[in-house]
mmCIF file of C-alpha atoms and ligand atoms in Angstrom:
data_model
loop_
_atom_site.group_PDB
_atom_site.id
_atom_site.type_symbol
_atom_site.label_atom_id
_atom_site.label_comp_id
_atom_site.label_asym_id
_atom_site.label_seq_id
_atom_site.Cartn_x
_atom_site.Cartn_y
_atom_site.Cartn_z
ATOM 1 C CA UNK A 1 -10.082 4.127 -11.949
ATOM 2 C CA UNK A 2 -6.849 1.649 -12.193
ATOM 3 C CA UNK A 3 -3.890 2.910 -13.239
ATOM 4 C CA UNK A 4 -1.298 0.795 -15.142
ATOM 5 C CA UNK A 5 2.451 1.850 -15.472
ATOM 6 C CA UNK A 6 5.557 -0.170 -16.666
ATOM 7 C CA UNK A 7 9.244 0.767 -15.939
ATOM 8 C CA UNK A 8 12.437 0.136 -14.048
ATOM 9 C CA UNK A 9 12.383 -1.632 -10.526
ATOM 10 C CA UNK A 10 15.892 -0.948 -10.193
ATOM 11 C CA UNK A 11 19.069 -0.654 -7.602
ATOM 12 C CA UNK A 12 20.514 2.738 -7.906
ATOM 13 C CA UNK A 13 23.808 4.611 -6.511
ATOM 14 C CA UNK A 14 23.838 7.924 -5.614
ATOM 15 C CA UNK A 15 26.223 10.926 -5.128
ATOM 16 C CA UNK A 16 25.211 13.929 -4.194
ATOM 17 C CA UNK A 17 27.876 16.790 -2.627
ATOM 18 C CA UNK A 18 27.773 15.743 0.903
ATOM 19 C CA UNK A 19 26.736 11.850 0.982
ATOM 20 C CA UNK A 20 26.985 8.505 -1.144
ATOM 21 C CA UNK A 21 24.737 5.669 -1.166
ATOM 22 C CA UNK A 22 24.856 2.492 -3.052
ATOM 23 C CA UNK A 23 22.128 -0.041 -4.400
ATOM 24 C CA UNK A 24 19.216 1.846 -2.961
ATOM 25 C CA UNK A 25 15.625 1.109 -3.997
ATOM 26 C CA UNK A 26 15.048 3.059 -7.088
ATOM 27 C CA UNK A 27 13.374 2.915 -10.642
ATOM 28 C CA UNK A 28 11.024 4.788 -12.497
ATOM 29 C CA UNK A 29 7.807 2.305 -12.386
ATOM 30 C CA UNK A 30 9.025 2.400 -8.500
ATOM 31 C CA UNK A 31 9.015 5.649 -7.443
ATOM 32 C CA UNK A 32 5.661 6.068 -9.863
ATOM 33 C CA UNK A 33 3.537 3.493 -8.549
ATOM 34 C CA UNK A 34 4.641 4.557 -4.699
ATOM 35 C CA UNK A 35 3.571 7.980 -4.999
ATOM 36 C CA UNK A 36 0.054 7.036 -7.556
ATOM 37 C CA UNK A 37 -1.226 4.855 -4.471
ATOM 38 C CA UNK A 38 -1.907 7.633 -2.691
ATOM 39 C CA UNK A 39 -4.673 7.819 -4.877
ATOM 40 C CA UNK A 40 -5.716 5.372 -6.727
ATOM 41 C CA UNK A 41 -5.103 1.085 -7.318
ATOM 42 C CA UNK A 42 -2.060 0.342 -9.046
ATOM 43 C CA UNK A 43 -0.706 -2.623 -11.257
ATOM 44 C CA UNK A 44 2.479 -2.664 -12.227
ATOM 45 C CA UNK A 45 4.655 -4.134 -15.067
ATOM 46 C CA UNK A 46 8.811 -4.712 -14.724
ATOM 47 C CA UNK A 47 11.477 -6.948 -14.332
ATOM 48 C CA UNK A 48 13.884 -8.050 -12.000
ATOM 49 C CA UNK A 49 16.643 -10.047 -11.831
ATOM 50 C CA UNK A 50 17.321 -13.171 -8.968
ATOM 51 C CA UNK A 51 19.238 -9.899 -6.432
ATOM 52 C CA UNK A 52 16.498 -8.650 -5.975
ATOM 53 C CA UNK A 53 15.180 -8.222 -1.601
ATOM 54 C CA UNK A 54 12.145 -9.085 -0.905
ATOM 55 C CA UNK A 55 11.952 -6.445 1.477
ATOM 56 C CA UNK A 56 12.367 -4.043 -0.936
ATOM 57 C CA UNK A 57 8.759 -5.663 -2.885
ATOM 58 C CA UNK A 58 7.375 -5.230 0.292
ATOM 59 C CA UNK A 59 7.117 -1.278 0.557
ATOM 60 C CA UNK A 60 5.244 -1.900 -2.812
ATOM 61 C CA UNK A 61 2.999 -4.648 -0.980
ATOM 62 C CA UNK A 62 2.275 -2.194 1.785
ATOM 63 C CA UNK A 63 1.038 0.621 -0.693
ATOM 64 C CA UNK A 64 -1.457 -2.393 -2.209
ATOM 65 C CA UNK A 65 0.499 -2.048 -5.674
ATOM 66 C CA UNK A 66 -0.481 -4.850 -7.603
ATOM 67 C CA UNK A 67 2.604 -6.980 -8.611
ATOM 68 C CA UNK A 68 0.817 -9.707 -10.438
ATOM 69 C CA UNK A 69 2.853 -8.367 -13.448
ATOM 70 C CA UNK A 70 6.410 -7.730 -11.805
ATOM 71 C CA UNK A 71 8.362 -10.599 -13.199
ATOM 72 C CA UNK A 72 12.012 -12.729 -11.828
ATOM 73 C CA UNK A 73 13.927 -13.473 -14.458
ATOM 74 C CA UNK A 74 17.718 -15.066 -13.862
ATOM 75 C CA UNK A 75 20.810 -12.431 -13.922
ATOM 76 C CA UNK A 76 20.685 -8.992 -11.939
ATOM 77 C CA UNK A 77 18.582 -6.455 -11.547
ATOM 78 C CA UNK A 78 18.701 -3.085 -13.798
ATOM 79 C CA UNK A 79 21.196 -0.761 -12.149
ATOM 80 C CA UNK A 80 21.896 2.909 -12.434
ATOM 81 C CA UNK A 81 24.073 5.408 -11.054
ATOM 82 C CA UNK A 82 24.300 9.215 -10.549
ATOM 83 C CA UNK A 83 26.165 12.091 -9.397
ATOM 84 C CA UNK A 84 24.607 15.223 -8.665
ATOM 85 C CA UNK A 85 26.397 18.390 -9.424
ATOM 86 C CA UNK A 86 26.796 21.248 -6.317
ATOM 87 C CA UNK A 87 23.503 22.764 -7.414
ATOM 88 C CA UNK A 88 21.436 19.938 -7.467
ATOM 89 C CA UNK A 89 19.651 20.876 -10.188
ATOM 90 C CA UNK A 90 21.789 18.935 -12.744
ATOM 91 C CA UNK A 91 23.305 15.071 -12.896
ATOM 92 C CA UNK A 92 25.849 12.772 -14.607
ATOM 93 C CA UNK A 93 24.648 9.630 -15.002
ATOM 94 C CA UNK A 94 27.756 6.978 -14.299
ATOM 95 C CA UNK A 95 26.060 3.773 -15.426
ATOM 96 C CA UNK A 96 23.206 2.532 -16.900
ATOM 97 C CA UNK A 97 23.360 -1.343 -16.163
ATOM 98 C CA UNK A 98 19.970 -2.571 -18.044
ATOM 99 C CA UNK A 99 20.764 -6.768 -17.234
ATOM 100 C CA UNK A 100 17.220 -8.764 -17.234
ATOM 101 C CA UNK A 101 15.995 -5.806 -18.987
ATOM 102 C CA UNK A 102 18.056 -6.781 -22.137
ATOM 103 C CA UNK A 103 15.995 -9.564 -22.917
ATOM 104 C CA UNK A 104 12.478 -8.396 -21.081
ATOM 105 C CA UNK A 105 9.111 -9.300 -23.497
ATOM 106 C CA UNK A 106 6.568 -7.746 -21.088
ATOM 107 C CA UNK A 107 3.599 -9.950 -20.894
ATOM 108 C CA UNK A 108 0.516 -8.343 -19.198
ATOM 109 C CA UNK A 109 -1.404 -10.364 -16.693
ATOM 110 C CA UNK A 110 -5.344 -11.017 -18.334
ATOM 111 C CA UNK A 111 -6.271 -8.859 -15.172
ATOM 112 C CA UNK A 112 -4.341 -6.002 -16.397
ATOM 113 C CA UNK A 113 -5.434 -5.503 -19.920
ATOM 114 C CA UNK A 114 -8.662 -3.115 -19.433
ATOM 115 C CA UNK A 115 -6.742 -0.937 -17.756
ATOM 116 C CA UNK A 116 -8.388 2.599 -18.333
ATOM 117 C CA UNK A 117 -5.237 4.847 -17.734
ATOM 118 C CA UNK A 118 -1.780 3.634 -18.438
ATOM 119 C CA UNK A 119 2.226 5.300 -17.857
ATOM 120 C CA UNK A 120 4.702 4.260 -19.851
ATOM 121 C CA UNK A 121 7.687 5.063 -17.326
ATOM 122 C CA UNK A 122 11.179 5.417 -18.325
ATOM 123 C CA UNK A 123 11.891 2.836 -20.281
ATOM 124 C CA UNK A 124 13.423 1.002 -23.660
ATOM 125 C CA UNK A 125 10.671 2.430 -25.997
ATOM 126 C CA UNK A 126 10.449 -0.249 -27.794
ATOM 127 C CA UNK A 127 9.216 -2.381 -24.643
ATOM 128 C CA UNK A 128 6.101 0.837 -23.724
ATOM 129 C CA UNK A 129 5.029 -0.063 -27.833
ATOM 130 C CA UNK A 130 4.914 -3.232 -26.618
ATOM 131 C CA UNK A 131 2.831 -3.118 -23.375
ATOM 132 C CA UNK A 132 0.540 -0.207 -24.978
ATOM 133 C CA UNK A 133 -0.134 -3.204 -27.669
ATOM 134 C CA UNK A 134 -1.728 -5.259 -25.192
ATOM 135 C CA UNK A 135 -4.048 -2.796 -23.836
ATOM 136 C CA UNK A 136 -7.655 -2.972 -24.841
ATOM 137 C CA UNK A 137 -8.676 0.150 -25.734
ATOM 138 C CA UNK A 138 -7.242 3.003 -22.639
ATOM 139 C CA UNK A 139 -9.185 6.261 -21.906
ATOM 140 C CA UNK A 140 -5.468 8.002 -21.350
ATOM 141 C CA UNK A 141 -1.587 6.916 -22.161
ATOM 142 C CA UNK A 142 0.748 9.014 -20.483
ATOM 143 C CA UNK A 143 4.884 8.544 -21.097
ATOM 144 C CA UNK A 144 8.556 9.733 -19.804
ATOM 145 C CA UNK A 145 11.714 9.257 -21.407
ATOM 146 C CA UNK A 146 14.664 10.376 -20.839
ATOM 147 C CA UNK A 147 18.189 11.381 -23.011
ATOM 148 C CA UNK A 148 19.573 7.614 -23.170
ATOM 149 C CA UNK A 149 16.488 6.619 -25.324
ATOM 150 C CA UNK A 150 15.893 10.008 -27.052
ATOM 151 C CA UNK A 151 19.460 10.067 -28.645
ATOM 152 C CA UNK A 152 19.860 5.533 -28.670
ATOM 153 C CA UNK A 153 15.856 4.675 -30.335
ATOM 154 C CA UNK A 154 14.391 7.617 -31.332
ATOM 155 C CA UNK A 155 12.525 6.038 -33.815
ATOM 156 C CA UNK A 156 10.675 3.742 -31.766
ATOM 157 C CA UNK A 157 10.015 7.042 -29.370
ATOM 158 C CA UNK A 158 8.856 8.781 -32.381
ATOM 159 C CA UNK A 159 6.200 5.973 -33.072
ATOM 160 C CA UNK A 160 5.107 6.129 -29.603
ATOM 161 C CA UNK A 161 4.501 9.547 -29.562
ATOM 162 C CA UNK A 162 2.075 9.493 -32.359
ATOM 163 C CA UNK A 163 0.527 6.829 -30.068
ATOM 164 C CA UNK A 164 -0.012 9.055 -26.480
ATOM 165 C CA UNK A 165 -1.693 11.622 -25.031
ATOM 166 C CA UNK A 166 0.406 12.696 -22.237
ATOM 167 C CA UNK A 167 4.198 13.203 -22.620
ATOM 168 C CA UNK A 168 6.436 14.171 -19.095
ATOM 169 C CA UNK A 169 9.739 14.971 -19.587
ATOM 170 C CA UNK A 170 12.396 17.172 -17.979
ATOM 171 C CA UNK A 171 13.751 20.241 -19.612
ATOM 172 C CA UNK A 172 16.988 19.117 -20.446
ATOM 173 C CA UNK A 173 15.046 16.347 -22.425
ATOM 174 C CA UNK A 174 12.157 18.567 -24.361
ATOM 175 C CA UNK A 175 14.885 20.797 -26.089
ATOM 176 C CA UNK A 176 16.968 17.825 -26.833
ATOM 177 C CA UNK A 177 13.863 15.713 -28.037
ATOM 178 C CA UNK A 178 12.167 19.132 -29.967
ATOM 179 C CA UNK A 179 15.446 20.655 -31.582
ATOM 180 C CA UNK A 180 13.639 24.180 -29.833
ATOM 181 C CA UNK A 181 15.911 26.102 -27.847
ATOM 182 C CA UNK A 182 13.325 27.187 -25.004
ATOM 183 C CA UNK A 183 10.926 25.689 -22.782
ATOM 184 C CA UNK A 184 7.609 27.337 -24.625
ATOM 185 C CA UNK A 185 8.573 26.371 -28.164
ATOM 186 C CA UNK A 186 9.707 22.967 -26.998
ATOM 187 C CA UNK A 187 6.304 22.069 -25.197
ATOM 188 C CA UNK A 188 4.846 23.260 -29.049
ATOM 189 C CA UNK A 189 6.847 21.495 -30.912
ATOM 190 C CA UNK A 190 6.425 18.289 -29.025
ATOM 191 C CA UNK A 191 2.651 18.484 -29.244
ATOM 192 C CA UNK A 192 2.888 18.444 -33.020
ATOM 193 C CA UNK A 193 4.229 15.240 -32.773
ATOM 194 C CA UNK A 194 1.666 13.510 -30.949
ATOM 195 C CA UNK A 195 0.648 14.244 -27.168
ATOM 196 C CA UNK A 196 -2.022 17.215 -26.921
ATOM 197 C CA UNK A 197 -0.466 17.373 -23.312
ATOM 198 C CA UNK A 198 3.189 18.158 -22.748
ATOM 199 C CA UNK A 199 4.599 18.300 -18.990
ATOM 200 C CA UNK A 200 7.947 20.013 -19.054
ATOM 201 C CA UNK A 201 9.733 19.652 -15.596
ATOM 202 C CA UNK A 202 12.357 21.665 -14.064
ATOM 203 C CA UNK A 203 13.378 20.538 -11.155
ATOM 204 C CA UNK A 204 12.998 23.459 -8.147
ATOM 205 C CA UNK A 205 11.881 25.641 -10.805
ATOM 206 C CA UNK A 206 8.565 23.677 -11.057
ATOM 207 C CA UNK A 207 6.878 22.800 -14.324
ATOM 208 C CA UNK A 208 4.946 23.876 -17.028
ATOM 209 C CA UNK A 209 1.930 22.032 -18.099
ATOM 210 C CA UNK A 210 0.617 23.041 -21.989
ATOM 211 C CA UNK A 211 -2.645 21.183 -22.908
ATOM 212 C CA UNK A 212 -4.782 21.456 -25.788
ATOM 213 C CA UNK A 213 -4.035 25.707 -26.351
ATOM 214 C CA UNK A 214 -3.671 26.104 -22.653
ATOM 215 C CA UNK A 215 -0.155 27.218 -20.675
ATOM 216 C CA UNK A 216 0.471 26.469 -16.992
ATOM 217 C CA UNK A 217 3.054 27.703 -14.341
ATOM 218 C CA UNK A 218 3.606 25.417 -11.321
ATOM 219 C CA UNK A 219 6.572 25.761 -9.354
ATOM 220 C CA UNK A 220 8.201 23.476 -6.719
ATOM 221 C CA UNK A 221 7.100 23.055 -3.629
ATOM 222 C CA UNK A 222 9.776 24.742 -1.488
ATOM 223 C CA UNK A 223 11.485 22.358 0.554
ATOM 224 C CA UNK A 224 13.854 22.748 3.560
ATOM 225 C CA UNK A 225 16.336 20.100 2.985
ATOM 226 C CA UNK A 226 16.963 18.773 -0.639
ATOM 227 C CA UNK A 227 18.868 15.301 -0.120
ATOM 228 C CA UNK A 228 18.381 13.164 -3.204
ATOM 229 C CA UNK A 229 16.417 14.768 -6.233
ATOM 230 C CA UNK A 230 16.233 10.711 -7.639
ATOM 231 C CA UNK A 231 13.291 9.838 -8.614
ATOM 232 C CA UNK A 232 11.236 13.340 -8.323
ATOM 233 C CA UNK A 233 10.077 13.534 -11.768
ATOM 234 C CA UNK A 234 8.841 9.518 -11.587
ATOM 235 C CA UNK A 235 7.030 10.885 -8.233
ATOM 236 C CA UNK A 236 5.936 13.501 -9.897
ATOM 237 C CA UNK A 237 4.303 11.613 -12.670
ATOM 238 C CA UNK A 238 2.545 9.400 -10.100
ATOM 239 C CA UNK A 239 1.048 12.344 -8.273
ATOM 240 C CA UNK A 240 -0.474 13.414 -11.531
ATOM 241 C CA UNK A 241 -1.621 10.412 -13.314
ATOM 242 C CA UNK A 242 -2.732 8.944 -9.727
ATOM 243 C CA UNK A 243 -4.874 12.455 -9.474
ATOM 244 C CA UNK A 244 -6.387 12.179 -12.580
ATOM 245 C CA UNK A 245 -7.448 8.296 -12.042
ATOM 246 C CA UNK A 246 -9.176 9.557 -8.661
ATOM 247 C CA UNK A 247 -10.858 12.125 -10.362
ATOM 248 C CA UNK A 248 -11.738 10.887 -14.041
ATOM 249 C CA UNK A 249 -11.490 14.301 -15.423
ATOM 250 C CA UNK A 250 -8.967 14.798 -17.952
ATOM 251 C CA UNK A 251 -10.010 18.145 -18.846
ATOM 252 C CA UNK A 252 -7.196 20.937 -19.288
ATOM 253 C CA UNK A 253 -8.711 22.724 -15.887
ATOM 254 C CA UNK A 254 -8.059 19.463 -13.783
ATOM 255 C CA UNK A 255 -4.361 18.877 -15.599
ATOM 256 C CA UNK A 256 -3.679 21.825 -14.034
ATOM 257 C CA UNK A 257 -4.555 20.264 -10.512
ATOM 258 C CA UNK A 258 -2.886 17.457 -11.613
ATOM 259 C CA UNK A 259 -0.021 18.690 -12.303
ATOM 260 C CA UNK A 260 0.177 21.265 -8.712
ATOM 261 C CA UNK A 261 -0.384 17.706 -6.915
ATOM 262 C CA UNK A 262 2.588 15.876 -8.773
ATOM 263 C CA UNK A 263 4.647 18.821 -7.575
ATOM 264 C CA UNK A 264 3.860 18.425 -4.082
ATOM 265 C CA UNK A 265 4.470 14.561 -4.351
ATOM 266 C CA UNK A 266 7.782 15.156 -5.587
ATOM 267 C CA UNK A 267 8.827 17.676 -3.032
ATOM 268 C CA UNK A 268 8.573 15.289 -0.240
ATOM 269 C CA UNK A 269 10.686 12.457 -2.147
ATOM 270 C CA UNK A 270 13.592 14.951 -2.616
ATOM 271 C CA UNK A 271 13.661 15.226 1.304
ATOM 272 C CA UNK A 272 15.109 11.749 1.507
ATOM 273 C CA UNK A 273 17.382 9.087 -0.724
ATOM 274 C CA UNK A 274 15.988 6.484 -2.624
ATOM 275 C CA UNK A 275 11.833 6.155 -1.558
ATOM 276 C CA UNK A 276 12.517 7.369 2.142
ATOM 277 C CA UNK A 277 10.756 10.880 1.580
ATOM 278 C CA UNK A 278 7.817 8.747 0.797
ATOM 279 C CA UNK A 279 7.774 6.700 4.110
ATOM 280 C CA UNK A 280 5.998 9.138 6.741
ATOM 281 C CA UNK A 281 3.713 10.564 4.030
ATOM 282 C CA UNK A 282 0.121 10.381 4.489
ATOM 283 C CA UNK A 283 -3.042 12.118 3.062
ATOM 284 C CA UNK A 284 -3.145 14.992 5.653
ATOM 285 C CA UNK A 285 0.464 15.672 4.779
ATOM 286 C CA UNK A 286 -0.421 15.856 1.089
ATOM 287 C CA UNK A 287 -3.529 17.989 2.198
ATOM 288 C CA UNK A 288 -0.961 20.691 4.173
ATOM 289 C CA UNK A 289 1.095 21.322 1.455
ATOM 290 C CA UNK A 290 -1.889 21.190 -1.089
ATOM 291 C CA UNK A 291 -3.130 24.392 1.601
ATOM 292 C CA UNK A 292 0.515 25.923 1.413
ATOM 293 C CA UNK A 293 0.629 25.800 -2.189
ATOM 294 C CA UNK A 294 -2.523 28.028 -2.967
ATOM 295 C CA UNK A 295 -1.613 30.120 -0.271
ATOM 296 C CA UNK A 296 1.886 30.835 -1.891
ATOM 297 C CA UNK A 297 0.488 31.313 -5.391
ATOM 298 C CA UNK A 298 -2.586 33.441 -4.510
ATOM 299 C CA UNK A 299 -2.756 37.243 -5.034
ATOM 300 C CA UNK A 300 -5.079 39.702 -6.075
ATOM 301 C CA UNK A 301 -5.029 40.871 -9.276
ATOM 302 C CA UNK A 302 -5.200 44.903 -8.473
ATOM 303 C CA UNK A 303 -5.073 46.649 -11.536
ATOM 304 C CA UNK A 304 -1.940 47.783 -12.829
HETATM 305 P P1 LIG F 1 14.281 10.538 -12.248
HETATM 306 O O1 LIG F 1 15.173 11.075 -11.169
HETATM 307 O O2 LIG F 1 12.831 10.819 -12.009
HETATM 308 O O3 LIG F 1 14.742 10.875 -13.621
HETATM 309 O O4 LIG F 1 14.351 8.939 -12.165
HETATM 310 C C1 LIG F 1 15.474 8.250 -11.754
HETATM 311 C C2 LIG F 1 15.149 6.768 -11.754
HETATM 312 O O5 LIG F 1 15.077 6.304 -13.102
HETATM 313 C C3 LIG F 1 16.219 5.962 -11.059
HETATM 314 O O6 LIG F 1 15.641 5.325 -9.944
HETATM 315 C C4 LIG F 1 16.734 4.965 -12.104
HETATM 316 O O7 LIG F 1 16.800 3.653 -11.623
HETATM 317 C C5 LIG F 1 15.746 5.072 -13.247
HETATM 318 N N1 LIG F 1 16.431 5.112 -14.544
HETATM 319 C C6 LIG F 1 17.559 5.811 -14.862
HETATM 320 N N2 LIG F 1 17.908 5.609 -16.156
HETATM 321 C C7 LIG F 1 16.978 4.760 -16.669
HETATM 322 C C8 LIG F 1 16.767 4.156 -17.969
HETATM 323 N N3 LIG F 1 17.606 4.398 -18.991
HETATM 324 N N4 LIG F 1 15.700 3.344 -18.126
HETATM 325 C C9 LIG F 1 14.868 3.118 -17.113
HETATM 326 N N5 LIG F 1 14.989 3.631 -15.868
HETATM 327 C C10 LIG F 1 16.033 4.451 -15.645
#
């Protein structure tokens, strides 16, 4: 089943406590369509401006992503910066530099528009209204946001909502976007306003997954050396919606798979900056930690 997401293809800068780098390969539809190939065809939908490598396309090329709908327009590419704090967990954001985004009117490709499943990456909401406009008729819409857009258009994010089935977001952004002041009455609230499924992510500690009446525990995949935590919760997104597209089960018994194999995506991104995590991964490496993961949430439940 093809898979259709639209979002940043961006440079980003990064600081983290012990290293800097600047104008890496970065962006949410990016790090999203990288880690959904795994499992499934992907077409993509973003702009860039006349910086941007052609090297840097070509680890998208080399994953088969489709980038019939990746567009050149004149000025620079979308940039953003971050600085990570000494745990990790939490960020600064030091500039959001949106250039040919601005002025982007996403026009999908005639190839694109019976595309069954769809993620809206992190985006300008009013530009995911747009491309969810031109879709005939999808089986499942999934979308991220993130603070910028909750607090600058949360009208247009409102509309969308009413509009999805899926919403991912991090935890910082569910209380923010709910008003709630906990995880469990955030993922509640935000159902009422459109998704039936809510992914709240929280960085090492995992995620929790409500669909429908059901509540799900997943935590992150314990890695040895956290470098860059950019892009993890795009990665994770990929893992999930790429999942479900292999499978075509959207029931709340395979979200749950989904949502243990977008943790495991994002744990190997984290081990690198910018896509490098991704590189060396392959299928039996996804398999390993798929085997590592049951055994390290397994027990017997002896009575009490
Ligand atoms: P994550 O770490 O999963 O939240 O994603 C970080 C990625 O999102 C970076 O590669 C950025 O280029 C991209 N990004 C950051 N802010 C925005 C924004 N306002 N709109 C679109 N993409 C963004």
């Amino acid at each position: 089943m093809s898979l259709l997401v639209v979002g940043s293809v961006a440079y980003d800068s990064i600081e983290t406590p012990s290293a800097k780098r600047d104008d890496v390969l970065g962006g949410s539809a990016t790090f999203f369509s990288y880690a959904a190939s795994f499992f499934t065809d992907v077409r993509l939908v973003a702009v860039i401006g006349e910086d941007f490598l052609e090297a840097d396309l070509d680890r998208l090329r080399q994953r088969r992503v489709d980038l019939t709908g990746l567009v050149r327009e004149p000025g620079e590419s979308f940039r953003w910066g971050g600085r990570y704090h000494d745990n990790m967990n939490e960020r600064t954001t030091l500039f959001t530099y949106l250039n040919v985004f601005q002025s982007f009117k996403p026009v999908l490709p005639p190839s694109y528009r019976a595309t069954p499943l769809v993620f809206l990456a992190n985006i300008d909401p009013a530009l995911q209204l747009d491309v969810l406009d031109q879709i005939e008729s999808p089986e499942l819409v999934a979308c991220d946001t993130m603070n910028f857009w909750i607090d600058g258009k949360r009208d247009e994010l409102l509309e969308l909502l009413a509009r999805i089935d899926v919403l991912v977001v991090n935890e910082e952004e569910a209380l923010d976007l709910s008003g709630a002041h906990y995880v469990a009455g955030a993922g509640r609230a935000i159902q009422e306003l459109g998704p039936r499924t809510v992914i709240i992510k929280r960085g090492e500690y995992g995620a929790v997954l409500f669909s429908d009446q059901d509540i799900f525990f997943v935590h992150g995949y314990p890695v040895e050396d956290l470098t860059d935590p950019t892009g993890a919760g795009d990665t994770f997104a990929g893992g999930f919606m790429g999942y479900l597209a292999r499978t075509r089960d959207f029931s709340a018994r395979n979200m749950r798979v989904a949502t243990v194999v977008g943790s495991l995506m994002a744990s190997f991104v984290v081990e690198g900056f910018s896509l490098e995590g991704l590189y060396n991964v392959d299928m039996q490496k996804i398999h390993e930690r798929y085997r590592d993961f049951v055994a390290h949430t397994q027990f017997d439940p002896l009575k009490l």
